[in-house]
Amino acid sequence: AGAPPLAGGGHGPAAAVAAAAAAAVAEGLCGGAAGGHPLSPPSSAAWGGPGSAAAHAHQAPRSPSFEMQQLQRIAFACEQRGADIRAVFRVFDANGDGLLSPQEFRYALSHLQLGLSDDDVRWLMARLDTNADGMISYEEFLTHLFRSVPDPGTAGIGRAFTEHYAAQDDATSRLWQEVGRAFCERGMTVQQVLSLFDGDGDGVISRQELSDALRVVRLGLSEDEVSSLTRGLVLNEHGWVSIQELAHRVQQGASAEK
């Protein structure tokens, strides 16, 4: 998920102020000057393409406390520069695609002067890359920082976390409404839908099985939308989705359309 847009985006005075603020953050974080992005990453040949972080992470195992310490150092470095974590992510995201590549992550951390080796950065990159796609999304970056900092007020991390997931909840609710409507239009009852997902009738389904089933029924959902639907479900102690939980979501969606 990309970082949320700066307030005042668009054209006119508000946009000019936002652009000036972003430039100031970049200069404060990186010691750069206006004109030419201060975080333009070096050639990918020096670092490797997507997936390289995970490929090298096994070379030097580190403890979870190391991860927490480094994330706290990132947060404190941003706080000391008076930078909000959302603006910081935009600076880190040099090409503006909403994701941090290994090159962007390495180059950005070098400007924070944390004294991390290349192996340290590779290891940390692999830890933050929860879905192992070789990139760090805004959501991955923000979630790991929120779990690591003792004070959620640091660099506005707590506020950013709350606002991001509130927006995600709204979007997910709308998606479940679309799913409920689609099943209703096909004349399927909730029980028929549940039977479709829970083929063996054991009352539980894994997130992966649910994702696969949503793709099979061809509701026109994108990969990101399927991920959003499954990510918000409550899991039991074994990591499975209760069929009752799924029934509740489908019924809510169908009811909202009546």
PDB file of C-alpha atoms in Angstrom:
ATOM      1  CA  ALA A   1       0.000   0.000   0.000  1.00  0.00           C
ATOM      2  CA  GLY A   2       1.388   3.358  -0.889  1.00  0.00           C
ATOM      3  CA  ALA A   3       1.731   6.206   1.572  1.00  0.00           C
ATOM      4  CA  PRO A   4      -1.320   8.481   1.858  1.00  0.00           C
ATOM      5  CA  PRO A   5      -1.117  11.743  -0.086  1.00  0.00           C
ATOM      6  CA  LEU A   6       0.073  14.933   1.571  1.00  0.00           C
ATOM      7  CA  ALA A   7      -2.675  17.267   2.653  1.00  0.00           C
ATOM      8  CA  GLY A   8      -3.250  20.008   0.147  1.00  0.00           C
ATOM      9  CA  GLY A   9      -2.279  17.918  -2.906  1.00  0.00           C
ATOM     10  CA  GLY A  10      -3.206  19.251  -6.296  1.00  0.00           C
ATOM     11  CA  HIS A  11      -2.616  22.791  -7.539  1.00  0.00           C
ATOM     12  CA  GLY A  12      -2.469  26.275  -6.035  1.00  0.00           C
ATOM     13  CA  PRO A  13      -0.962  27.645  -2.777  1.00  0.00           C
ATOM     14  CA  ALA A  14      -1.659  24.496  -0.731  1.00  0.00           C
ATOM     15  CA  ALA A  15       0.206  22.364  -3.247  1.00  0.00           C
ATOM     16  CA  ALA A  16       3.122  24.796  -3.197  1.00  0.00           C
ATOM     17  CA  VAL A  17       3.305  24.636   0.599  1.00  0.00           C
ATOM     18  CA  ALA A  18       3.154  20.812   0.520  1.00  0.00           C
ATOM     19  CA  ALA A  19       5.910  20.678  -2.082  1.00  0.00           C
ATOM     20  CA  ALA A  20       8.078  23.049  -0.045  1.00  0.00           C
ATOM     21  CA  ALA A  21       7.523  20.954   3.077  1.00  0.00           C
ATOM     22  CA  ALA A  22       8.480  17.764   1.256  1.00  0.00           C
ATOM     23  CA  ALA A  23      11.640  19.435  -0.028  1.00  0.00           C
ATOM     24  CA  ALA A  24      12.496  20.609   3.484  1.00  0.00           C
ATOM     25  CA  VAL A  25      12.040  17.102   4.849  1.00  0.00           C
ATOM     26  CA  ALA A  26      14.285  15.710   2.118  1.00  0.00           C
ATOM     27  CA  GLU A  27      16.974  18.269   2.892  1.00  0.00           C
ATOM     28  CA  GLY A  28      16.741  17.672   6.644  1.00  0.00           C
ATOM     29  CA  LEU A  29      16.875  13.901   6.270  1.00  0.00           C
ATOM     30  CA  CYS A  30      19.512  13.646   3.638  1.00  0.00           C
ATOM     31  CA  GLY A  31      21.516  16.836   3.657  1.00  0.00           C
ATOM     32  CA  GLY A  32      20.407  17.326   0.058  1.00  0.00           C
ATOM     33  CA  ALA A  33      19.538  20.496  -1.766  1.00  0.00           C
ATOM     34  CA  ALA A  34      16.585  21.326  -3.932  1.00  0.00           C
ATOM     35  CA  GLY A  35      16.796  20.199  -7.532  1.00  0.00           C
ATOM     36  CA  GLY A  36      17.634  16.558  -8.124  1.00  0.00           C
ATOM     37  CA  HIS A  37      16.270  14.014  -5.698  1.00  0.00           C
ATOM     38  CA  PRO A  38      18.664  13.565  -2.752  1.00  0.00           C
ATOM     39  CA  LEU A  39      17.763   9.905  -2.494  1.00  0.00           C
ATOM     40  CA  SER A  40      18.200   8.844  -6.087  1.00  0.00           C
ATOM     41  CA  PRO A  41      19.544   5.326  -5.543  1.00  0.00           C
ATOM     42  CA  PRO A  42      22.762   4.030  -7.042  1.00  0.00           C
ATOM     43  CA  SER A  43      22.842   1.437  -9.796  1.00  0.00           C
ATOM     44  CA  SER A  44      20.953  -1.739  -8.952  1.00  0.00           C
ATOM     45  CA  ALA A  45      24.060  -3.723  -9.922  1.00  0.00           C
ATOM     46  CA  ALA A  46      25.626  -2.756  -6.602  1.00  0.00           C
ATOM     47  CA  TRP A  47      22.732  -4.161  -4.608  1.00  0.00           C
ATOM     48  CA  GLY A  48      20.664  -6.630  -6.618  1.00  0.00           C
ATOM     49  CA  GLY A  49      17.073  -6.596  -7.789  1.00  0.00           C
ATOM     50  CA  PRO A  50      13.830  -7.475  -5.988  1.00  0.00           C
ATOM     51  CA  GLY A  51      14.197 -10.494  -3.732  1.00  0.00           C
ATOM     52  CA  SER A  52      17.904  -9.941  -3.126  1.00  0.00           C
ATOM     53  CA  ALA A  53      17.312  -8.920   0.477  1.00  0.00           C
ATOM     54  CA  ALA A  54      15.711 -12.245   1.290  1.00  0.00           C
ATOM     55  CA  ALA A  55      18.379 -14.083  -0.671  1.00  0.00           C
ATOM     56  CA  HIS A  56      21.193 -12.654   1.464  1.00  0.00           C
ATOM     57  CA  ALA A  57      19.423 -12.449   4.835  1.00  0.00           C
ATOM     58  CA  HIS A  58      20.426 -15.970   5.871  1.00  0.00           C
ATOM     59  CA  GLN A  59      24.126 -15.102   5.789  1.00  0.00           C
ATOM     60  CA  ALA A  60      24.160 -13.341   9.142  1.00  0.00           C
ATOM     61  CA  PRO A  61      21.287 -14.229  11.524  1.00  0.00           C
ATOM     62  CA  ARG A  62      20.384 -11.532  14.025  1.00  0.00           C
ATOM     63  CA  SER A  63      18.065 -11.400  17.012  1.00  0.00           C
ATOM     64  CA  PRO A  64      14.581  -9.839  17.016  1.00  0.00           C
ATOM     65  CA  SER A  65      15.924  -7.284  19.489  1.00  0.00           C
ATOM     66  CA  PHE A  66      18.354  -6.093  16.797  1.00  0.00           C
ATOM     67  CA  GLU A  67      15.398  -5.434  14.490  1.00  0.00           C
ATOM     68  CA  MET A  68      13.565  -3.474  17.191  1.00  0.00           C
ATOM     69  CA  GLN A  69      16.658  -1.442  18.056  1.00  0.00           C
ATOM     70  CA  GLN A  70      17.279  -0.433  14.456  1.00  0.00           C
ATOM     71  CA  LEU A  71      13.644   0.480  13.845  1.00  0.00           C
ATOM     72  CA  GLN A  72      13.693   2.609  16.973  1.00  0.00           C
ATOM     73  CA  ARG A  73      16.829   4.323  15.718  1.00  0.00           C
ATOM     74  CA  ILE A  74      15.101   5.062  12.394  1.00  0.00           C
ATOM     75  CA  ALA A  75      12.094   6.519  14.236  1.00  0.00           C
ATOM     76  CA  PHE A  76      14.225   8.614  16.588  1.00  0.00           C
ATOM     77  CA  ALA A  77      16.354   9.906  13.705  1.00  0.00           C
ATOM     78  CA  CYS A  78      13.188  11.081  11.973  1.00  0.00           C
ATOM     79  CA  GLU A  79      11.873  12.645  15.186  1.00  0.00           C
ATOM     80  CA  GLN A  80      15.124  14.520  15.745  1.00  0.00           C
ATOM     81  CA  ARG A  81      14.775  16.025  12.270  1.00  0.00           C
ATOM     82  CA  GLY A  82      11.178  17.016  12.938  1.00  0.00           C
ATOM     83  CA  ALA A  83       9.937  14.729  10.177  1.00  0.00           C
ATOM     84  CA  ASP A  84       6.569  12.956  10.065  1.00  0.00           C
ATOM     85  CA  ILE A  85       6.871   9.271   9.153  1.00  0.00           C
ATOM     86  CA  ARG A  86       4.560   9.658   6.151  1.00  0.00           C
ATOM     87  CA  ALA A  87       6.725  12.409   4.691  1.00  0.00           C
ATOM     88  CA  VAL A  88       9.804  10.327   5.478  1.00  0.00           C
ATOM     89  CA  PHE A  89       8.456   7.383   3.463  1.00  0.00           C
ATOM     90  CA  ARG A  90       7.898   9.670   0.479  1.00  0.00           C
ATOM     91  CA  VAL A  91      11.502  10.810   0.683  1.00  0.00           C
ATOM     92  CA  PHE A  92      12.706   7.213   0.943  1.00  0.00           C
ATOM     93  CA  ASP A  93      10.503   6.249  -2.038  1.00  0.00           C
ATOM     94  CA  ALA A  94      12.725   7.978  -4.595  1.00  0.00           C
ATOM     95  CA  ASN A  95      10.786   6.904  -7.708  1.00  0.00           C
ATOM     96  CA  GLY A  96       7.355   7.485  -6.149  1.00  0.00           C
ATOM     97  CA  ASP A  97       5.929   4.011  -6.786  1.00  0.00           C
ATOM     98  CA  GLY A  98       4.736   3.551  -3.183  1.00  0.00           C
ATOM     99  CA  LEU A  99       7.326   0.860  -2.462  1.00  0.00           C
ATOM    100  CA  LEU A 100      10.898   0.849  -1.181  1.00  0.00           C
ATOM    101  CA  SER A 101      13.254  -1.174  -3.341  1.00  0.00           C
ATOM    102  CA  PRO A 102      16.426  -2.634  -1.799  1.00  0.00           C
ATOM    103  CA  GLN A 103      18.415   0.177  -3.427  1.00  0.00           C
ATOM    104  CA  GLU A 104      16.103   2.890  -2.083  1.00  0.00           C
ATOM    105  CA  PHE A 105      16.079   1.380   1.401  1.00  0.00           C
ATOM    106  CA  ARG A 106      19.859   1.033   1.559  1.00  0.00           C
ATOM    107  CA  TYR A 107      20.524   4.509   0.186  1.00  0.00           C
ATOM    108  CA  ALA A 108      17.966   6.127   2.511  1.00  0.00           C
ATOM    109  CA  LEU A 109      19.365   4.449   5.638  1.00  0.00           C
ATOM    110  CA  SER A 110      22.857   5.520   4.696  1.00  0.00           C
ATOM    111  CA  HIS A 111      21.696   9.140   4.854  1.00  0.00           C
ATOM    112  CA  LEU A 112      20.258   8.600   8.338  1.00  0.00           C
ATOM    113  CA  GLN A 113      23.821   7.692   9.354  1.00  0.00           C
ATOM    114  CA  LEU A 114      22.876   4.681  11.480  1.00  0.00           C
ATOM    115  CA  GLY A 115      26.197   2.957  10.854  1.00  0.00           C
ATOM    116  CA  LEU A 116      24.606  -0.214   9.464  1.00  0.00           C
ATOM    117  CA  SER A 117      26.599  -2.557   7.266  1.00  0.00           C
ATOM    118  CA  ASP A 118      25.258  -3.812   3.943  1.00  0.00           C
ATOM    119  CA  ASP A 119      24.501  -7.154   5.596  1.00  0.00           C
ATOM    120  CA  ASP A 120      22.613  -5.366   8.386  1.00  0.00           C
ATOM    121  CA  VAL A 121      20.504  -3.492   5.855  1.00  0.00           C
ATOM    122  CA  ARG A 122      19.808  -6.661   3.836  1.00  0.00           C
ATOM    123  CA  TRP A 123      18.735  -8.475   6.975  1.00  0.00           C
ATOM    124  CA  LEU A 124      16.484  -5.615   8.081  1.00  0.00           C
ATOM    125  CA  MET A 125      15.006  -5.338   4.597  1.00  0.00           C
ATOM    126  CA  ALA A 126      14.090  -9.028   4.640  1.00  0.00           C
ATOM    127  CA  ARG A 127      12.468  -8.649   8.069  1.00  0.00           C
ATOM    128  CA  LEU A 128      10.322  -5.698   6.986  1.00  0.00           C
ATOM    129  CA  ASP A 129       9.368  -7.350   3.691  1.00  0.00           C
ATOM    130  CA  THR A 130       6.535  -9.366   5.240  1.00  0.00           C
ATOM    131  CA  ASN A 131       5.094 -10.688   1.991  1.00  0.00           C
ATOM    132  CA  ALA A 132       8.554 -11.510   0.566  1.00  0.00           C
ATOM    133  CA  ASP A 133       8.041  -9.649  -2.709  1.00  0.00           C
ATOM    134  CA  GLY A 134      11.462  -7.995  -2.510  1.00  0.00           C
ATOM    135  CA  MET A 135       9.998  -4.572  -1.681  1.00  0.00           C
ATOM    136  CA  ILE A 136       8.830  -2.730   1.451  1.00  0.00           C
ATOM    137  CA  SER A 137       5.338  -1.245   1.240  1.00  0.00           C
ATOM    138  CA  TYR A 138       4.206   1.732   3.304  1.00  0.00           C
ATOM    139  CA  GLU A 139       2.012  -0.594   5.352  1.00  0.00           C
ATOM    140  CA  GLU A 140       4.901  -2.965   6.104  1.00  0.00           C
ATOM    141  CA  PHE A 141       7.201  -0.066   7.005  1.00  0.00           C
ATOM    142  CA  LEU A 142       4.620   1.644   9.214  1.00  0.00           C
ATOM    143  CA  THR A 143       3.428  -1.514  10.973  1.00  0.00           C
ATOM    144  CA  HIS A 144       6.932  -2.624  11.967  1.00  0.00           C
ATOM    145  CA  LEU A 145       7.797   0.843  13.245  1.00  0.00           C
ATOM    146  CA  PHE A 146       4.569   1.074  15.248  1.00  0.00           C
ATOM    147  CA  ARG A 147       5.289  -2.264  16.936  1.00  0.00           C
ATOM    148  CA  SER A 148       8.834  -1.230  17.794  1.00  0.00           C
ATOM    149  CA  VAL A 149       8.702   2.312  19.168  1.00  0.00           C
ATOM    150  CA  PRO A 150       8.008   2.761  22.896  1.00  0.00           C
ATOM    151  CA  ASP A 151       6.223   6.067  22.243  1.00  0.00           C
ATOM    152  CA  PRO A 152       3.762   6.029  19.315  1.00  0.00           C
ATOM    153  CA  GLY A 153       3.995   9.814  19.201  1.00  0.00           C
ATOM    154  CA  THR A 154       7.537   9.525  17.823  1.00  0.00           C
ATOM    155  CA  ALA A 155       7.628  10.988  14.298  1.00  0.00           C
ATOM    156  CA  GLY A 156       3.817  10.828  14.194  1.00  0.00           C
ATOM    157  CA  ILE A 157       3.942   7.028  13.841  1.00  0.00           C
ATOM    158  CA  GLY A 158       0.904   6.310  16.030  1.00  0.00           C
ATOM    159  CA  ARG A 159      -1.295   8.843  14.240  1.00  0.00           C
ATOM    160  CA  ALA A 160      -0.178   7.605  10.832  1.00  0.00           C
ATOM    161  CA  PHE A 161      -0.843   3.984  11.862  1.00  0.00           C
ATOM    162  CA  THR A 162      -4.368   4.763  13.109  1.00  0.00           C
ATOM    163  CA  GLU A 163      -5.291   6.803  10.047  1.00  0.00           C
ATOM    164  CA  HIS A 164      -3.897   4.236   7.625  1.00  0.00           C
ATOM    165  CA  TYR A 165      -5.805   1.299   9.100  1.00  0.00           C
ATOM    166  CA  ALA A 166      -9.002   3.325   9.529  1.00  0.00           C
ATOM    167  CA  ALA A 167      -8.888   3.988   5.789  1.00  0.00           C
ATOM    168  CA  GLN A 168      -8.135   0.306   5.167  1.00  0.00           C
ATOM    169  CA  ASP A 169     -11.148  -0.741   7.279  1.00  0.00           C
ATOM    170  CA  ASP A 170     -13.467   1.517   5.285  1.00  0.00           C
ATOM    171  CA  ALA A 171     -12.138   0.187   1.998  1.00  0.00           C
ATOM    172  CA  THR A 172     -12.447  -3.426   3.176  1.00  0.00           C
ATOM    173  CA  SER A 173     -16.042  -2.892   4.308  1.00  0.00           C
ATOM    174  CA  ARG A 174     -16.904  -1.608   0.854  1.00  0.00           C
ATOM    175  CA  LEU A 175     -15.235  -4.650  -0.696  1.00  0.00           C
ATOM    176  CA  TRP A 176     -17.276  -7.062   1.445  1.00  0.00           C
ATOM    177  CA  GLN A 177     -20.408  -5.212   0.311  1.00  0.00           C
ATOM    178  CA  GLU A 178     -19.394  -5.818  -3.298  1.00  0.00           C
ATOM    179  CA  VAL A 179     -18.758  -9.505  -2.558  1.00  0.00           C
ATOM    180  CA  GLY A 180     -22.125  -9.862  -0.812  1.00  0.00           C
ATOM    181  CA  ARG A 181     -23.905  -8.148  -3.701  1.00  0.00           C
ATOM    182  CA  ALA A 182     -22.172 -10.356  -6.262  1.00  0.00           C
ATOM    183  CA  PHE A 183     -23.276 -13.543  -4.492  1.00  0.00           C
ATOM    184  CA  CYS A 184     -26.843 -12.221  -4.118  1.00  0.00           C
ATOM    185  CA  GLU A 185     -26.975 -11.405  -7.831  1.00  0.00           C
ATOM    186  CA  ARG A 186     -25.990 -14.998  -8.525  1.00  0.00           C
ATOM    187  CA  GLY A 187     -28.870 -16.200  -6.358  1.00  0.00           C
ATOM    188  CA  MET A 188     -26.586 -17.867  -3.817  1.00  0.00           C
ATOM    189  CA  THR A 189     -27.542 -18.142  -0.169  1.00  0.00           C
ATOM    190  CA  VAL A 190     -24.995 -17.562   2.579  1.00  0.00           C
ATOM    191  CA  GLN A 191     -24.960 -21.307   3.270  1.00  0.00           C
ATOM    192  CA  GLN A 192     -24.142 -22.050  -0.349  1.00  0.00           C
ATOM    193  CA  VAL A 193     -21.337 -19.529  -0.259  1.00  0.00           C
ATOM    194  CA  LEU A 194     -19.896 -21.084   2.893  1.00  0.00           C
ATOM    195  CA  SER A 195     -20.120 -24.573   1.381  1.00  0.00           C
ATOM    196  CA  LEU A 196     -18.162 -23.278  -1.579  1.00  0.00           C
ATOM    197  CA  PHE A 197     -15.363 -22.026   0.649  1.00  0.00           C
ATOM    198  CA  ASP A 198     -15.429 -24.798   3.267  1.00  0.00           C
ATOM    199  CA  GLY A 199     -15.380 -27.809   0.989  1.00  0.00           C
ATOM    200  CA  ASP A 200     -14.581 -30.390   3.684  1.00  0.00           C
ATOM    201  CA  GLY A 201     -17.072 -28.942   6.185  1.00  0.00           C
ATOM    202  CA  ASP A 202     -14.611 -28.709   9.077  1.00  0.00           C
ATOM    203  CA  GLY A 203     -15.688 -25.152   9.933  1.00  0.00           C
ATOM    204  CA  VAL A 204     -12.347 -23.468   9.220  1.00  0.00           C
ATOM    205  CA  ILE A 205     -10.464 -22.240   6.181  1.00  0.00           C
ATOM    206  CA  SER A 206      -6.979 -20.868   5.729  1.00  0.00           C
ATOM    207  CA  ARG A 207      -6.386 -17.394   4.348  1.00  0.00           C
ATOM    208  CA  GLN A 208      -4.745 -18.944   1.300  1.00  0.00           C
ATOM    209  CA  GLU A 209      -7.742 -21.222   0.666  1.00  0.00           C
ATOM    210  CA  LEU A 210     -10.078 -18.245   0.962  1.00  0.00           C
ATOM    211  CA  SER A 211      -7.916 -16.237  -1.431  1.00  0.00           C
ATOM    212  CA  ASP A 212      -7.932 -19.116  -3.917  1.00  0.00           C
ATOM    213  CA  ALA A 213     -11.712 -19.532  -3.624  1.00  0.00           C
ATOM    214  CA  LEU A 214     -12.329 -15.809  -4.211  1.00  0.00           C
ATOM    215  CA  ARG A 215     -10.273 -16.037  -7.389  1.00  0.00           C
ATOM    216  CA  VAL A 216     -12.059 -19.180  -8.584  1.00  0.00           C
ATOM    217  CA  VAL A 217     -15.541 -17.649  -8.322  1.00  0.00           C
ATOM    218  CA  ARG A 218     -14.354 -14.746 -10.518  1.00  0.00           C
ATOM    219  CA  LEU A 219     -15.905 -11.799  -8.750  1.00  0.00           C
ATOM    220  CA  GLY A 220     -13.700  -9.402 -10.655  1.00  0.00           C
ATOM    221  CA  LEU A 221     -11.480  -8.651  -7.663  1.00  0.00           C
ATOM    222  CA  SER A 222      -7.882  -7.569  -8.127  1.00  0.00           C
ATOM    223  CA  GLU A 223      -5.030  -9.266  -6.250  1.00  0.00           C
ATOM    224  CA  ASP A 224      -4.793  -6.262  -3.911  1.00  0.00           C
ATOM    225  CA  GLU A 225      -8.523  -6.427  -3.179  1.00  0.00           C
ATOM    226  CA  VAL A 226      -8.365 -10.149  -2.397  1.00  0.00           C
ATOM    227  CA  SER A 227      -5.444  -9.458  -0.053  1.00  0.00           C
ATOM    228  CA  SER A 228      -7.416  -6.687   1.684  1.00  0.00           C
ATOM    229  CA  LEU A 229     -10.407  -8.980   2.223  1.00  0.00           C
ATOM    230  CA  THR A 230      -8.373 -11.788   3.750  1.00  0.00           C
ATOM    231  CA  ARG A 231      -6.019  -9.563   5.779  1.00  0.00           C
ATOM    232  CA  GLY A 232      -8.855  -8.134   7.875  1.00  0.00           C
ATOM    233  CA  LEU A 233     -10.268 -11.494   8.983  1.00  0.00           C
ATOM    234  CA  VAL A 234      -9.860 -12.695  12.565  1.00  0.00           C
ATOM    235  CA  LEU A 235      -7.737 -15.834  12.879  1.00  0.00           C
ATOM    236  CA  ASN A 236      -7.978 -18.510  15.563  1.00  0.00           C
ATOM    237  CA  GLU A 237      -4.984 -19.700  17.578  1.00  0.00           C
ATOM    238  CA  HIS A 238      -3.978 -22.019  14.735  1.00  0.00           C
ATOM    239  CA  GLY A 239      -4.037 -19.278  12.100  1.00  0.00           C
ATOM    240  CA  TRP A 240      -7.315 -20.362  10.496  1.00  0.00           C
ATOM    241  CA  VAL A 241     -10.393 -18.296   9.621  1.00  0.00           C
ATOM    242  CA  SER A 242     -13.573 -19.445  11.332  1.00  0.00           C
ATOM    243  CA  ILE A 243     -16.402 -20.131   8.914  1.00  0.00           C
ATOM    244  CA  GLN A 244     -18.642 -18.172  11.298  1.00  0.00           C
ATOM    245  CA  GLU A 245     -16.372 -15.159  10.848  1.00  0.00           C
ATOM    246  CA  LEU A 246     -16.649 -15.522   7.090  1.00  0.00           C
ATOM    247  CA  ALA A 247     -20.435 -15.936   7.324  1.00  0.00           C
ATOM    248  CA  HIS A 248     -20.649 -12.726   9.338  1.00  0.00           C
ATOM    249  CA  ARG A 249     -18.694 -10.783   6.705  1.00  0.00           C
ATOM    250  CA  VAL A 250     -20.727 -12.145   3.782  1.00  0.00           C
ATOM    251  CA  GLN A 251     -24.047 -11.526   5.572  1.00  0.00           C
ATOM    252  CA  GLN A 252     -23.016  -7.963   6.426  1.00  0.00           C
ATOM    253  CA  GLY A 253     -22.099  -7.334   2.834  1.00  0.00           C
ATOM    254  CA  ALA A 254     -25.338  -8.805   1.508  1.00  0.00           C
ATOM    255  CA  SER A 255     -27.454  -6.905   4.059  1.00  0.00           C
ATOM    256  CA  ALA A 256     -25.848  -3.599   3.133  1.00  0.00           C
ATOM    257  CA  GLU A 257     -27.117  -4.016  -0.407  1.00  0.00           C
ATOM    258  CA  LYS A 258     -30.770  -4.512   0.580  1.00  0.00           C
TER     259      LYS A 258
END
